[in-house]
Coordinates of C-alpha atoms in Angstrom, one line a residue:
M12 CA -0.1 0.0 -0.1
A13 CA 1.3 3.4 -0.9
E14 CA 1.3 6.1 1.9
D15 CA 2.4 9.8 1.9
F16 CA 5.9 10.6 3.2
L17 CA 6.9 13.6 5.3
V18 CA 10.4 14.6 6.4
E19 CA 11.0 17.9 8.3
I20 CA 14.4 19.1 9.5
G21 CA 14.0 21.5 12.5
C22 CA 16.8 23.8 13.3
E23 CA 17.9 27.1 14.4
E24 CA 17.2 30.2 12.2
L25 CA 18.3 29.6 8.6
P26 CA 20.0 32.3 6.4
P27 CA 17.0 34.0 4.8
K28 CA 18.5 34.9 1.5
R29 CA 19.3 31.1 0.8
L30 CA 16.4 29.5 2.5
R31 CA 14.5 28.7 -0.7
T32 CA 17.5 27.5 -2.3
F33 CA 18.2 25.2 0.5
A34 CA 14.6 23.9 0.5
R35 CA 14.5 23.3 -3.2
D36 CA 17.9 21.6 -3.0
F37 CA 16.8 19.2 -0.2
H38 CA 13.6 18.5 -2.1
D39 CA 15.1 17.6 -5.4
R40 CA 17.8 15.3 -3.9
V41 CA 15.2 13.4 -1.7
V42 CA 12.8 13.0 -4.6
K43 CA 15.5 12.0 -7.1
A44 CA 16.6 9.0 -4.7
L45 CA 13.0 7.8 -4.1
K46 CA 12.5 7.8 -8.0
N47 CA 15.6 6.0 -8.4
A48 CA 14.5 3.5 -5.9
G49 CA 11.0 3.0 -7.6
L50 CA 9.1 3.9 -4.5
I51 CA 7.4 6.8 -6.7
D52 CA 6.5 7.4 -10.2
A53 CA 8.3 9.9 -12.3
G54 CA 5.5 12.5 -12.5
A55 CA 4.5 12.4 -8.8
A56 CA 3.3 15.8 -7.5
T57 CA 6.0 16.5 -4.8
E58 CA 5.9 19.4 -2.5
W59 CA 8.6 21.3 -0.5
F60 CA 8.0 23.8 2.5
C61 CA 10.1 26.0 4.6
S62 CA 10.2 28.6 7.4
P63 CA 13.1 30.2 9.1
R64 CA 13.4 27.1 11.4
R65 CA 12.6 24.1 9.2
L66 CA 13.0 22.6 5.6
A67 CA 10.4 19.9 4.8
V68 CA 9.5 17.7 1.9
R69 CA 6.1 15.8 1.4
V70 CA 5.8 13.0 -1.2
P71 CA 2.5 11.5 -1.9
A72 CA 1.9 7.7 -2.5
V73 CA 5.3 6.4 -1.5
R74 CA 5.2 2.5 -2.1
A75 CA 5.7 0.1 0.8
A76 CA 8.6 -1.3 -0.7
E77 CA 10.9 -1.2 -3.5
P78 CA 9.9 -3.2 -6.6
D79 CA 11.6 -6.7 -6.8
R80 CA 14.3 -6.9 -9.5
V81 CA 16.6 -9.4 -11.3
E82 CA 20.2 -8.7 -11.0
E83 CA 22.4 -10.3 -13.9
R84 CA 26.1 -10.8 -13.4
L85 CA 28.5 -11.9 -16.2
G86 CA 31.5 -14.0 -15.5
P87 CA 34.6 -15.2 -17.4
A88 CA 34.2 -16.3 -21.1
V89 CA 33.1 -20.0 -21.5
A90 CA 36.1 -20.8 -23.3
A91 CA 38.2 -19.9 -20.3
A92 CA 35.9 -21.3 -17.7
F93 CA 36.5 -24.9 -18.4
G94 CA 39.5 -27.2 -19.2
A95 CA 39.7 -29.5 -22.0
D96 CA 38.1 -32.3 -19.7
G97 CA 35.3 -30.1 -18.8
T98 CA 36.6 -29.2 -15.3
P99 CA 35.8 -25.7 -14.0
S100 CA 38.8 -23.4 -14.2
K101 CA 39.8 -21.2 -11.1
A102 CA 38.1 -18.1 -12.9
A103 CA 34.7 -20.1 -13.2
A104 CA 35.0 -21.4 -9.7
G105 CA 35.7 -18.1 -8.3
F106 CA 32.9 -16.4 -10.1
A107 CA 30.5 -19.1 -8.8
R108 CA 31.7 -18.7 -5.3
S109 CA 31.2 -14.9 -5.5
C110 CA 27.6 -15.5 -6.7
G111 CA 27.0 -18.1 -3.7
V112 CA 26.3 -21.1 -5.9
N113 CA 27.9 -23.9 -7.6
V114 CA 29.4 -23.8 -11.1
S115 CA 26.7 -26.1 -12.3
E116 CA 24.0 -23.6 -11.3
L117 CA 25.4 -20.9 -13.5
D118 CA 23.9 -19.9 -16.8
R119 CA 25.6 -19.2 -20.3
Q120 CA 24.8 -15.9 -22.2
Q121 CA 25.9 -14.7 -25.6
T122 CA 27.4 -11.3 -25.6
P123 CA 29.3 -9.3 -28.3
K124 CA 32.5 -10.6 -27.1
G125 CA 31.4 -14.2 -27.2
E126 CA 29.7 -16.7 -24.8
R127 CA 30.2 -16.0 -21.1
L128 CA 29.1 -17.6 -17.8
A129 CA 26.1 -15.6 -16.3
Y130 CA 24.2 -15.7 -13.1
S131 CA 20.6 -14.3 -12.6
Q132 CA 19.4 -13.4 -9.0
H133 CA 15.9 -12.5 -8.0
V134 CA 16.3 -9.6 -5.3
A135 CA 13.3 -8.8 -3.3
G136 CA 12.7 -5.0 -2.7
R137 CA 13.7 -3.4 0.7
P138 CA 11.0 -2.1 2.7
A139 CA 10.3 1.7 2.3
A140 CA 11.5 2.5 5.8
A141 CA 15.0 1.6 5.1
V142 CA 15.1 3.2 1.6
L143 CA 13.6 6.4 3.1
A144 CA 16.1 6.8 5.9
E145 CA 18.8 6.3 3.5
A146 CA 17.5 8.7 0.9
V147 CA 17.2 11.4 3.4
T148 CA 20.6 10.8 4.8
A149 CA 22.2 10.9 1.3
A150 CA 20.2 14.0 0.4
V151 CA 21.4 16.1 3.5
A152 CA 25.0 14.8 3.0
G153 CA 24.8 16.1 -0.8
M154 CA 23.3 19.4 -0.3
S155 CA 25.1 22.3 -1.6
I156 CA 25.9 24.2 1.6
P157 CA 28.7 26.9 1.3
R158 CA 29.5 26.8 5.0
R159 CA 28.6 23.9 7.2
M160 CA 28.3 24.4 11.0
R161 CA 29.2 21.7 13.7
W162 CA 27.8 22.0 17.1
G163 CA 28.3 20.3 20.6
A164 CA 31.0 17.5 20.8
S165 CA 29.6 15.9 17.4
E166 CA 31.3 15.9 14.1
E167 CA 27.9 16.3 12.3
S168 CA 27.4 19.4 10.2
F169 CA 24.5 21.1 8.7
I170 CA 23.5 24.7 7.8
R171 CA 22.5 25.5 11.3
P172 CA 22.3 23.3 14.5
V173 CA 19.4 20.8 14.3
H174 CA 16.9 20.1 17.1
W175 CA 14.3 17.8 15.9
L176 CA 13.5 15.5 12.9
V177 CA 10.1 14.5 11.8
M178 CA 10.1 11.2 9.3
L179 CA 6.6 9.8 8.7
H180 CA 5.4 7.3 6.2
G181 CA 1.7 7.4 6.4
E182 CA 1.1 7.7 10.2
A183 CA 4.2 5.4 11.0
V184 CA 7.5 7.1 12.2
V185 CA 10.5 6.0 10.0
E186 CA 13.4 4.7 12.1
C187 CA 16.4 6.9 11.3
T188 CA 19.1 8.8 13.3
L189 CA 20.4 12.0 11.3
L190 CA 22.7 14.9 12.2
G191 CA 22.5 13.4 15.8
V192 CA 18.8 13.6 16.1
R193 CA 16.5 10.5 16.2
A194 CA 13.4 10.7 13.8
G195 CA 10.0 11.0 15.4
R196 CA 6.6 12.7 14.6
V197 CA 7.2 15.6 17.1
S198 CA 7.5 19.0 15.5
Y199 CA 7.6 22.5 17.0
G200 CA 5.6 25.7 16.4
H201 CA 6.4 29.4 16.7
R202 CA 9.1 30.3 19.0
F203 CA 7.2 32.3 21.2
H204 CA 3.5 31.8 20.3
H205 CA 3.7 27.8 20.6
P206 CA 7.1 26.7 21.6
E207 CA 5.5 23.2 23.0
P208 CA 5.7 19.9 21.1
I209 CA 3.2 19.3 18.1
P210 CA 2.8 15.5 17.4
I211 CA 2.1 15.4 13.6
E212 CA -0.7 13.2 12.9
S213 CA 0.1 12.4 9.3
P214 CA 1.8 14.1 6.3
A215 CA -1.5 15.2 4.9
R216 CA -2.3 17.2 8.1
Y217 CA 1.3 18.7 8.3
V218 CA 0.6 22.2 7.0
E219 CA -2.7 22.4 8.7
Q220 CA -1.3 21.5 12.2
L221 CA 1.5 23.8 12.0
R222 CA -0.9 26.7 11.2
E223 CA -3.7 25.9 13.6
D224 CA -1.7 24.3 16.6
G225 CA 1.8 26.0 16.1
R226 CA 1.1 29.4 14.6
V227 CA 3.4 28.9 11.8
E228 CA 2.7 29.7 8.1
L229 CA 5.0 27.8 5.8
D230 CA 6.4 29.0 2.5
D231 CA 6.3 26.6 -0.5
A232 CA 7.5 26.4 -4.1
D233 CA 4.8 28.8 -5.4
G234 CA 5.8 31.4 -2.9
R235 CA 2.4 31.3 -1.1
L236 CA 3.8 33.2 2.0
A237 CA 5.6 35.8 0.0
I238 CA 2.5 36.5 -2.0
A239 CA 0.5 36.6 1.2
I240 CA 3.0 39.1 2.9
Q241 CA 2.9 41.4 -0.2
R242 CA -1.0 41.5 0.0
M243 CA -0.8 42.1 3.8
A244 CA 1.5 45.1 3.1
D245 CA -0.8 46.3 0.3
E246 CA -3.8 46.2 2.6
A247 CA -2.1 47.8 5.5
A248 CA -0.9 50.6 3.3
Q249 CA -4.5 51.1 1.7
E250 CA -6.0 51.4 5.2
A251 CA -3.5 54.2 5.9
G252 CA -4.6 56.0 2.6
A253 CA -1.4 55.1 0.8
Q254 CA 0.2 52.4 -1.7
A255 CA 2.9 49.9 -0.6
F256 CA 5.7 49.3 -2.9
S257 CA 5.4 46.2 -5.0
A258 CA 8.7 44.4 -4.1
P259 CA 8.6 40.6 -4.7
D260 CA 12.2 40.0 -3.7
L261 CA 11.6 41.9 -0.5
A262 CA 8.5 39.8 0.2
A263 CA 10.4 36.7 -0.3
E264 CA 13.1 37.6 1.9
V265 CA 10.6 38.7 4.7
A266 CA 8.8 35.3 4.3
A267 CA 12.2 33.8 5.1
L268 CA 12.4 35.8 8.3
V269 CA 9.0 35.3 10.0
E270 CA 6.7 32.4 10.8
W271 CA 3.6 34.4 11.8
P272 CA 3.6 37.6 9.8
V273 CA 1.6 40.6 11.2
P274 CA 1.7 43.9 9.3
L275 CA 2.4 47.1 11.2
V276 CA 2.3 50.8 9.8
G277 CA 5.0 53.1 11.0
T278 CA 6.1 56.6 10.4
F279 CA 9.2 58.6 10.2
P280 CA 9.8 62.4 10.3
D281 CA 9.0 64.3 6.9
D282 CA 12.5 65.8 7.0
Y283 CA 14.1 62.7 5.7
L284 CA 12.1 62.9 2.5
A285 CA 14.5 65.6 1.3
L286 CA 16.8 62.8 0.7
P287 CA 16.8 61.1 -2.8
E288 CA 14.0 58.6 -3.0
E289 CA 16.5 55.7 -3.8
V290 CA 18.1 56.4 -0.5
V291 CA 15.2 56.3 1.7
V292 CA 13.9 53.1 -0.2
A293 CA 17.6 51.6 0.5
V294 CA 17.1 52.2 4.3
L295 CA 13.7 50.9 4.5
E296 CA 13.9 48.0 2.3
G297 CA 17.6 47.2 2.3
Q298 CA 18.3 47.6 5.9
Q299 CA 15.2 47.3 7.8
R300 CA 13.2 44.9 5.4
Y301 CA 10.1 47.4 5.6
F302 CA 7.8 48.1 2.5
P303 CA 8.0 51.8 1.6
M304 CA 4.8 53.7 0.8
R305 CA 3.5 56.2 -1.7
G306 CA 1.0 58.8 -1.0
A307 CA -2.0 59.7 -3.3
D308 CA 0.3 62.1 -5.2
G309 CA 2.6 59.3 -6.2
R310 CA 5.4 60.6 -4.0
L311 CA 7.2 58.7 -1.3
A312 CA 5.5 58.9 1.9
S313 CA 7.0 59.1 5.3
R314 CA 5.5 55.9 6.5
F315 CA 6.2 52.2 5.9
V316 CA 4.8 48.7 6.6
A317 CA 6.8 46.7 8.9
I318 CA 6.1 42.9 9.0
S319 CA 6.5 41.4 12.6
N320 CA 7.1 37.9 13.7
I321 CA 4.7 37.9 16.5
E322 CA 1.1 38.9 17.3
S323 CA 1.8 41.3 20.0
R324 CA -0.8 42.2 22.9
D325 CA 0.7 45.7 22.4
P326 CA 1.1 46.5 18.8
D327 CA 1.8 50.2 19.5
A328 CA 4.9 49.1 21.5
V329 CA 6.2 47.0 18.5
R330 CA 5.4 49.8 16.1
G331 CA 7.2 52.3 18.3
G332 CA 10.4 49.9 18.3
N333 CA 10.4 49.8 14.6
E334 CA 10.1 53.8 14.3
R335 CA 12.8 54.2 16.8
V336 CA 15.3 51.8 14.9
V337 CA 14.7 53.4 11.5
R338 CA 15.2 57.1 12.4
P339 CA 19.0 56.8 13.2
R340 CA 19.6 55.0 10.0
L341 CA 17.7 57.8 8.1
S342 CA 19.6 60.3 10.2
D343 CA 23.0 58.6 9.1
A344 CA 21.9 58.7 5.4
M345 CA 20.9 62.4 5.7
F346 CA 24.5 62.9 7.2
F347 CA 26.2 61.1 4.4
W348 CA 24.1 63.0 1.8
Q349 CA 25.1 66.6 3.2
T350 CA 28.7 65.6 3.6
D351 CA 29.1 64.3 0.1
L352 CA 27.4 67.4 -1.4
K353 CA 30.3 69.5 0.0
T354 CA 32.8 67.9 -2.4
P355 CA 31.9 68.1 -6.3
L356 CA 32.1 64.8 -8.1
A357 CA 34.7 66.1 -10.3
A358 CA 37.0 67.0 -7.4
R359 CA 36.9 63.4 -6.5
T360 CA 38.8 62.0 -9.5
A361 CA 42.2 62.2 -7.8
D362 CA 40.7 59.7 -5.0
L363 CA 40.3 57.1 -7.9
D364 CA 44.2 56.7 -8.3
N365 CA 44.2 55.3 -4.7
I366 CA 41.7 52.4 -5.3
V367 CA 42.8 49.4 -7.3
F368 CA 40.3 48.1 -9.7
Q369 CA 41.7 44.7 -9.8
A370 CA 45.2 43.4 -9.4
G371 CA 46.7 43.5 -12.8
L372 CA 44.1 45.9 -14.3
G373 CA 45.2 49.2 -12.6
S374 CA 43.3 51.7 -10.4
L375 CA 39.8 53.1 -10.8
A376 CA 41.3 56.0 -12.3
D377 CA 43.0 53.9 -15.0
R378 CA 39.7 52.1 -15.8
A379 CA 37.9 55.6 -16.1
Q380 CA 40.5 56.6 -18.7
R381 CA 40.0 53.4 -20.6
L382 CA 36.2 53.9 -20.5
A383 CA 36.6 57.3 -21.8
A384 CA 38.5 56.0 -24.9
L385 CA 36.3 53.1 -25.5
A386 CA 32.8 54.8 -25.1
V387 CA 33.6 57.3 -28.1
E388 CA 34.3 54.1 -30.2
V389 CA 30.8 52.5 -29.6
A390 CA 28.6 53.3 -32.4
P391 CA 29.7 56.9 -33.2
A392 CA 26.9 59.2 -34.2
A393 CA 26.4 63.0 -35.1
D394 CA 24.0 63.5 -32.2
V395 CA 26.5 62.3 -29.5
D396 CA 28.9 64.8 -28.4
T397 CA 32.4 63.3 -27.8
A398 CA 33.4 65.6 -25.1
T399 CA 30.1 65.0 -23.1
L400 CA 30.6 61.2 -23.4
E401 CA 34.2 61.4 -22.3
R402 CA 33.3 63.6 -19.2
A403 CA 30.7 61.0 -18.2
A404 CA 33.2 58.3 -18.6
Q405 CA 35.8 60.1 -16.4
L406 CA 33.3 60.8 -13.5
C407 CA 31.2 57.5 -13.7
K408 CA 33.3 55.9 -11.1
C409 CA 33.7 58.7 -8.7
D410 CA 30.7 58.1 -6.4
L411 CA 32.5 54.9 -5.3
V412 CA 34.5 57.0 -3.0
T413 CA 31.6 58.9 -1.5
D414 CA 30.2 58.1 2.0
M415 CA 26.8 57.3 0.8
V416 CA 27.9 54.6 -1.8
G417 CA 30.1 53.3 1.0
E418 CA 27.2 52.5 3.1
F419 CA 24.8 51.7 0.4
P420 CA 26.8 50.1 -2.4
A421 CA 23.6 49.2 -4.5
L422 CA 23.3 52.9 -5.1
Q423 CA 26.5 53.2 -7.2
G424 CA 25.9 55.1 -10.4
I425 CA 22.3 56.4 -8.8
M426 CA 24.2 58.7 -6.5
G427 CA 26.6 59.5 -9.2
G428 CA 23.8 60.9 -11.1
Y429 CA 22.6 63.0 -8.2
Y430 CA 26.0 64.5 -7.3
A431 CA 26.8 65.2 -10.9
A432 CA 23.6 67.4 -11.0
A433 CA 24.5 69.1 -7.8
G434 CA 27.9 69.8 -9.1
G435 CA 26.6 71.6 -12.3
E436 CA 27.4 69.0 -14.8
P437 CA 25.2 68.8 -17.9
E438 CA 22.1 66.6 -17.7
A439 CA 23.6 64.2 -20.3
V440 CA 26.6 63.5 -18.1
G441 CA 24.4 62.7 -15.0
A442 CA 22.1 60.5 -16.8
A443 CA 24.9 58.6 -18.4
I444 CA 26.4 58.1 -15.0
R445 CA 23.2 56.9 -13.5
E446 CA 22.6 54.4 -16.4
H447 CA 26.0 52.9 -17.0
Y448 CA 25.5 50.0 -14.8
L449 CA 22.2 48.9 -16.5
P450 CA 21.0 46.3 -17.0
Q451 CA 22.3 44.7 -13.8
Q452 CA 19.9 41.7 -14.0
T453 CA 17.1 40.1 -15.7
G454 CA 14.1 42.4 -15.8
D455 CA 16.2 45.6 -15.5
P456 CA 15.6 48.2 -18.1
A457 CA 18.5 49.0 -20.5
P458 CA 19.8 52.6 -20.5
A459 CA 17.5 55.2 -22.3
T460 CA 20.0 57.8 -23.3
S461 CA 22.3 57.7 -26.0
Y462 CA 25.4 58.6 -23.7
G463 CA 24.1 56.0 -21.0
Q464 CA 23.9 53.4 -23.7
R465 CA 27.4 53.9 -25.1
L466 CA 29.0 54.2 -21.5
A467 CA 27.3 51.1 -20.4
I468 CA 28.5 48.9 -23.5
A469 CA 32.0 50.3 -22.9
D470 CA 31.9 49.5 -19.1
K471 CA 30.6 46.1 -19.8
L472 CA 33.3 45.2 -22.5
D473 CA 36.2 46.5 -20.5
G474 CA 35.2 44.3 -17.6
I475 CA 34.9 41.3 -19.8
A476 CA 38.2 42.1 -21.7
G477 CA 40.2 42.7 -18.6
A478 CA 38.9 39.5 -16.9
F479 CA 39.8 37.3 -20.1
A480 CA 43.1 39.1 -20.1
L481 CA 44.0 37.9 -16.8
G482 CA 42.7 34.3 -17.7
K483 CA 39.7 34.6 -15.4
R484 CA 37.1 33.3 -17.7
P485 CA 33.8 31.7 -16.4
S486 CA 34.1 28.0 -16.0
G487 CA 30.9 25.8 -15.7
A488 CA 28.5 27.5 -13.5
R489 CA 31.0 29.6 -11.8
D490 CA 31.1 33.2 -13.1
P491 CA 32.4 35.3 -10.1
F492 CA 32.8 38.5 -12.3
A493 CA 29.4 38.0 -13.8
L494 CA 30.7 38.1 -17.1
R495 CA 27.9 36.3 -18.8
R496 CA 25.6 38.9 -17.4
Q497 CA 27.8 41.9 -18.8
A498 CA 27.8 40.0 -22.3
A499 CA 24.0 39.7 -22.3
G500 CA 23.9 43.4 -21.3
I501 CA 25.9 44.3 -24.3
V502 CA 23.6 42.4 -26.7
R503 CA 20.4 43.8 -25.1
I504 CA 21.5 47.4 -25.3
A505 CA 22.7 47.1 -28.7
L506 CA 19.6 45.3 -30.0
E507 CA 17.0 47.4 -28.0
A508 CA 18.7 50.8 -28.6
G509 CA 19.3 49.9 -32.3
L510 CA 23.1 50.6 -32.2
E511 CA 25.2 49.0 -34.7
V512 CA 28.1 47.7 -32.5
N513 CA 31.1 46.6 -34.5
L514 CA 32.1 43.8 -32.3
P515 CA 35.7 42.8 -33.7
H516 CA 36.6 46.5 -33.6
L517 CA 35.5 47.3 -30.1
V518 CA 37.0 44.0 -28.6
A519 CA 40.3 44.7 -30.1
A520 CA 40.2 48.2 -28.7
A521 CA 39.1 47.0 -25.2
L522 CA 42.0 44.4 -25.2
A523 CA 44.6 47.0 -26.5
A524 CA 43.8 49.2 -23.6
Q525 CA 44.2 46.5 -20.9
P526 CA 47.5 46.8 -18.7
A527 CA 47.6 43.0 -18.4
P528 CA 49.9 41.4 -21.1
V529 CA 48.2 39.4 -23.7
A530 CA 50.2 36.7 -25.6
D531 CA 47.9 36.4 -28.6
A532 CA 45.5 39.3 -28.8
A533 CA 43.9 38.1 -32.0
A534 CA 43.0 34.7 -30.6
L535 CA 41.8 36.1 -27.3
G536 CA 39.7 38.7 -29.1
E537 CA 38.1 36.0 -31.2
E538 CA 37.4 34.1 -27.9
I539 CA 35.7 37.3 -26.4
R540 CA 33.6 37.8 -29.4
D541 CA 32.5 34.2 -29.3
F542 CA 31.7 34.5 -25.7
I543 CA 29.3 37.5 -26.4
L544 CA 27.8 35.9 -29.4
D545 CA 26.8 33.1 -27.2
R546 CA 24.7 35.7 -25.2
L547 CA 23.3 36.6 -28.6
R548 CA 22.2 33.0 -29.2
S549 CA 20.7 32.9 -25.7
H550 CA 18.6 36.1 -26.4
Y551 CA 17.2 34.5 -29.6
E552 CA 16.7 31.1 -27.8
A553 CA 14.6 32.9 -25.1
N554 CA 12.5 34.6 -27.8
D555 CA 11.8 31.2 -29.4
V556 CA 13.9 32.1 -32.6
R557 CA 14.8 28.8 -34.6
V558 CA 18.5 27.6 -33.9
D559 CA 19.0 27.0 -37.6
V560 CA 18.1 30.4 -38.6
V561 CA 20.6 32.0 -35.8
E562 CA 23.4 29.7 -36.9
A563 CA 22.8 30.4 -40.6
V564 CA 23.3 34.1 -40.0
L565 CA 26.1 34.0 -37.6
A566 CA 28.1 31.7 -39.9
L567 CA 28.4 34.8 -42.2
D568 CA 30.8 36.2 -39.5
L569 CA 29.2 39.7 -39.6
P570 CA 31.0 42.3 -37.6
G571 CA 27.8 44.2 -36.7
L572 CA 25.3 43.0 -34.1
L573 CA 22.5 44.9 -35.5
D574 CA 23.3 43.7 -39.1
S575 CA 23.0 40.2 -37.7
D576 CA 19.8 40.7 -35.9
A577 CA 18.3 42.4 -39.0
R578 CA 19.2 39.3 -41.0
I579 CA 17.9 36.9 -38.3
Q580 CA 14.5 38.5 -38.1
A581 CA 14.4 38.7 -42.0
L582 CA 15.2 34.9 -42.2
S583 CA 12.8 34.1 -39.4
A584 CA 9.9 35.8 -41.3
F585 CA 11.0 33.9 -44.6
V586 CA 11.1 30.5 -43.0
D587 CA 7.5 31.0 -41.6
Q588 CA 6.0 31.4 -45.1
P589 CA 4.3 28.4 -46.7
A590 CA 6.6 28.5 -49.7
A591 CA 9.9 28.6 -47.8
Q592 CA 10.3 25.0 -47.7
A593 CA 9.9 24.4 -51.5
L594 CA 11.9 27.3 -52.2
A595 CA 14.8 26.2 -49.9
A596 CA 14.7 23.0 -51.5
A597 CA 14.8 24.1 -55.1
N598 CA 17.9 26.4 -54.3
K599 CA 19.6 23.2 -52.6
R600 CA 19.1 21.3 -55.8
C601 CA 20.5 24.1 -57.9

């Protein structure tokens, strides 16, 4: 009979930014082991759950035992297994002994290498309990955990110290000792609301029992709790006459921090609204994990939604505590802002000489000079003033030495745009500085201005060329310098902005400017170009363009990305026509 299976590892608070990654990894390894053992079908609708103090997997209809199987073993060739008088050789006797039978009980089997002795054995499937314990133990041992912890006197290690383990097959406990803890059916609820033991009746009632008895809301593969938290923030903001920011990443992180979310609306002094909006949002979201709010006029409001992990009998005290915490942080940000404004951005260029960009690639000042030279080579156009573009390149890294970016690194570029405007730089310079890191990740917009587009391409190409010159190419899944993302950014900017980027020319110019010695610049330049074209292939794959169409155009080895794109679009339109197959066949015959 098939029964549902549940495993829950209860531990101390897990890292919130990696909680879902750990939960998914644990689930995938457990499910793979059960499929390989034949305990579940390939299409089983498995589930995983997580909270700050637990990882759990629930698998439906796990069979009571492994399927029986027949194991076949091949022995020595028949020609070498018997002597001239038919006496078994040492090889034949040894093979029979290893199989636990006499030589007379062995079979013969024809193989591509001739006839060989063989033995077939019927093996009964092991009970599910033994396989489940083995599968979970192997899954935990194989998890990708960057830094494992040990606790107590044991040599066991995991993400965090483990306090309890639930393993149920149906209503029966699976016998297992893992990470120094013996499996049972007892889980635990919210650390404050319900610290008492909760006996889990069955896998089917796991989520319900934790919610009703333990005051624990679990997140799952669909991000159910994160969606609920965003909805709570929206509703709390609406009751306050405002609108909460839509922040899926923040909601997911908050879901990894709380087990019983309770929204509270807090305020801060209006004086801090004089800061750039991005700074206030960085304090509220990045440091405090609060949801910022906009007023009816669309402007940032001096209010926020905090998600508490406790349903307090005195919510005003919790609200006041959150307000007291956020005010000093906003005060620090105001101090950084006012201090930075005292020094114009252009006056900070000398400070860049003292900061190494990367060992072997010079200082940030050296990099700014390389960007100034490279940016003017990106799709020259009559409406782009060379002096303005060079000025933006020379200043684009200056905000890295400001107090504000030192405290909020994610604001690099954004603060440079504000400080450039405050220092009287042309609007185009400030916009280019603000945009030159874009796009930083999937979903980010590409630069909107001509100057920003060219400076962004130069910045990304210089980063790729420098890393390749040092021999630090991406390998497999490792890409510590985010070179693939930078290459994808070059492709996106060129295609979306309609810039004709001469890739061989720009790559050669970027490599020639690198201080790191390059033995064979031509070969390395070709490698970098292929690396960027791989991102172009990925772009078309994501947009469902036929692979043969893309490869047909790239085989022409055209220098311009825009020219290649135009041909790919035209060829895609051609192959979709009814007559395309006949016309292509006719030309092939010719």
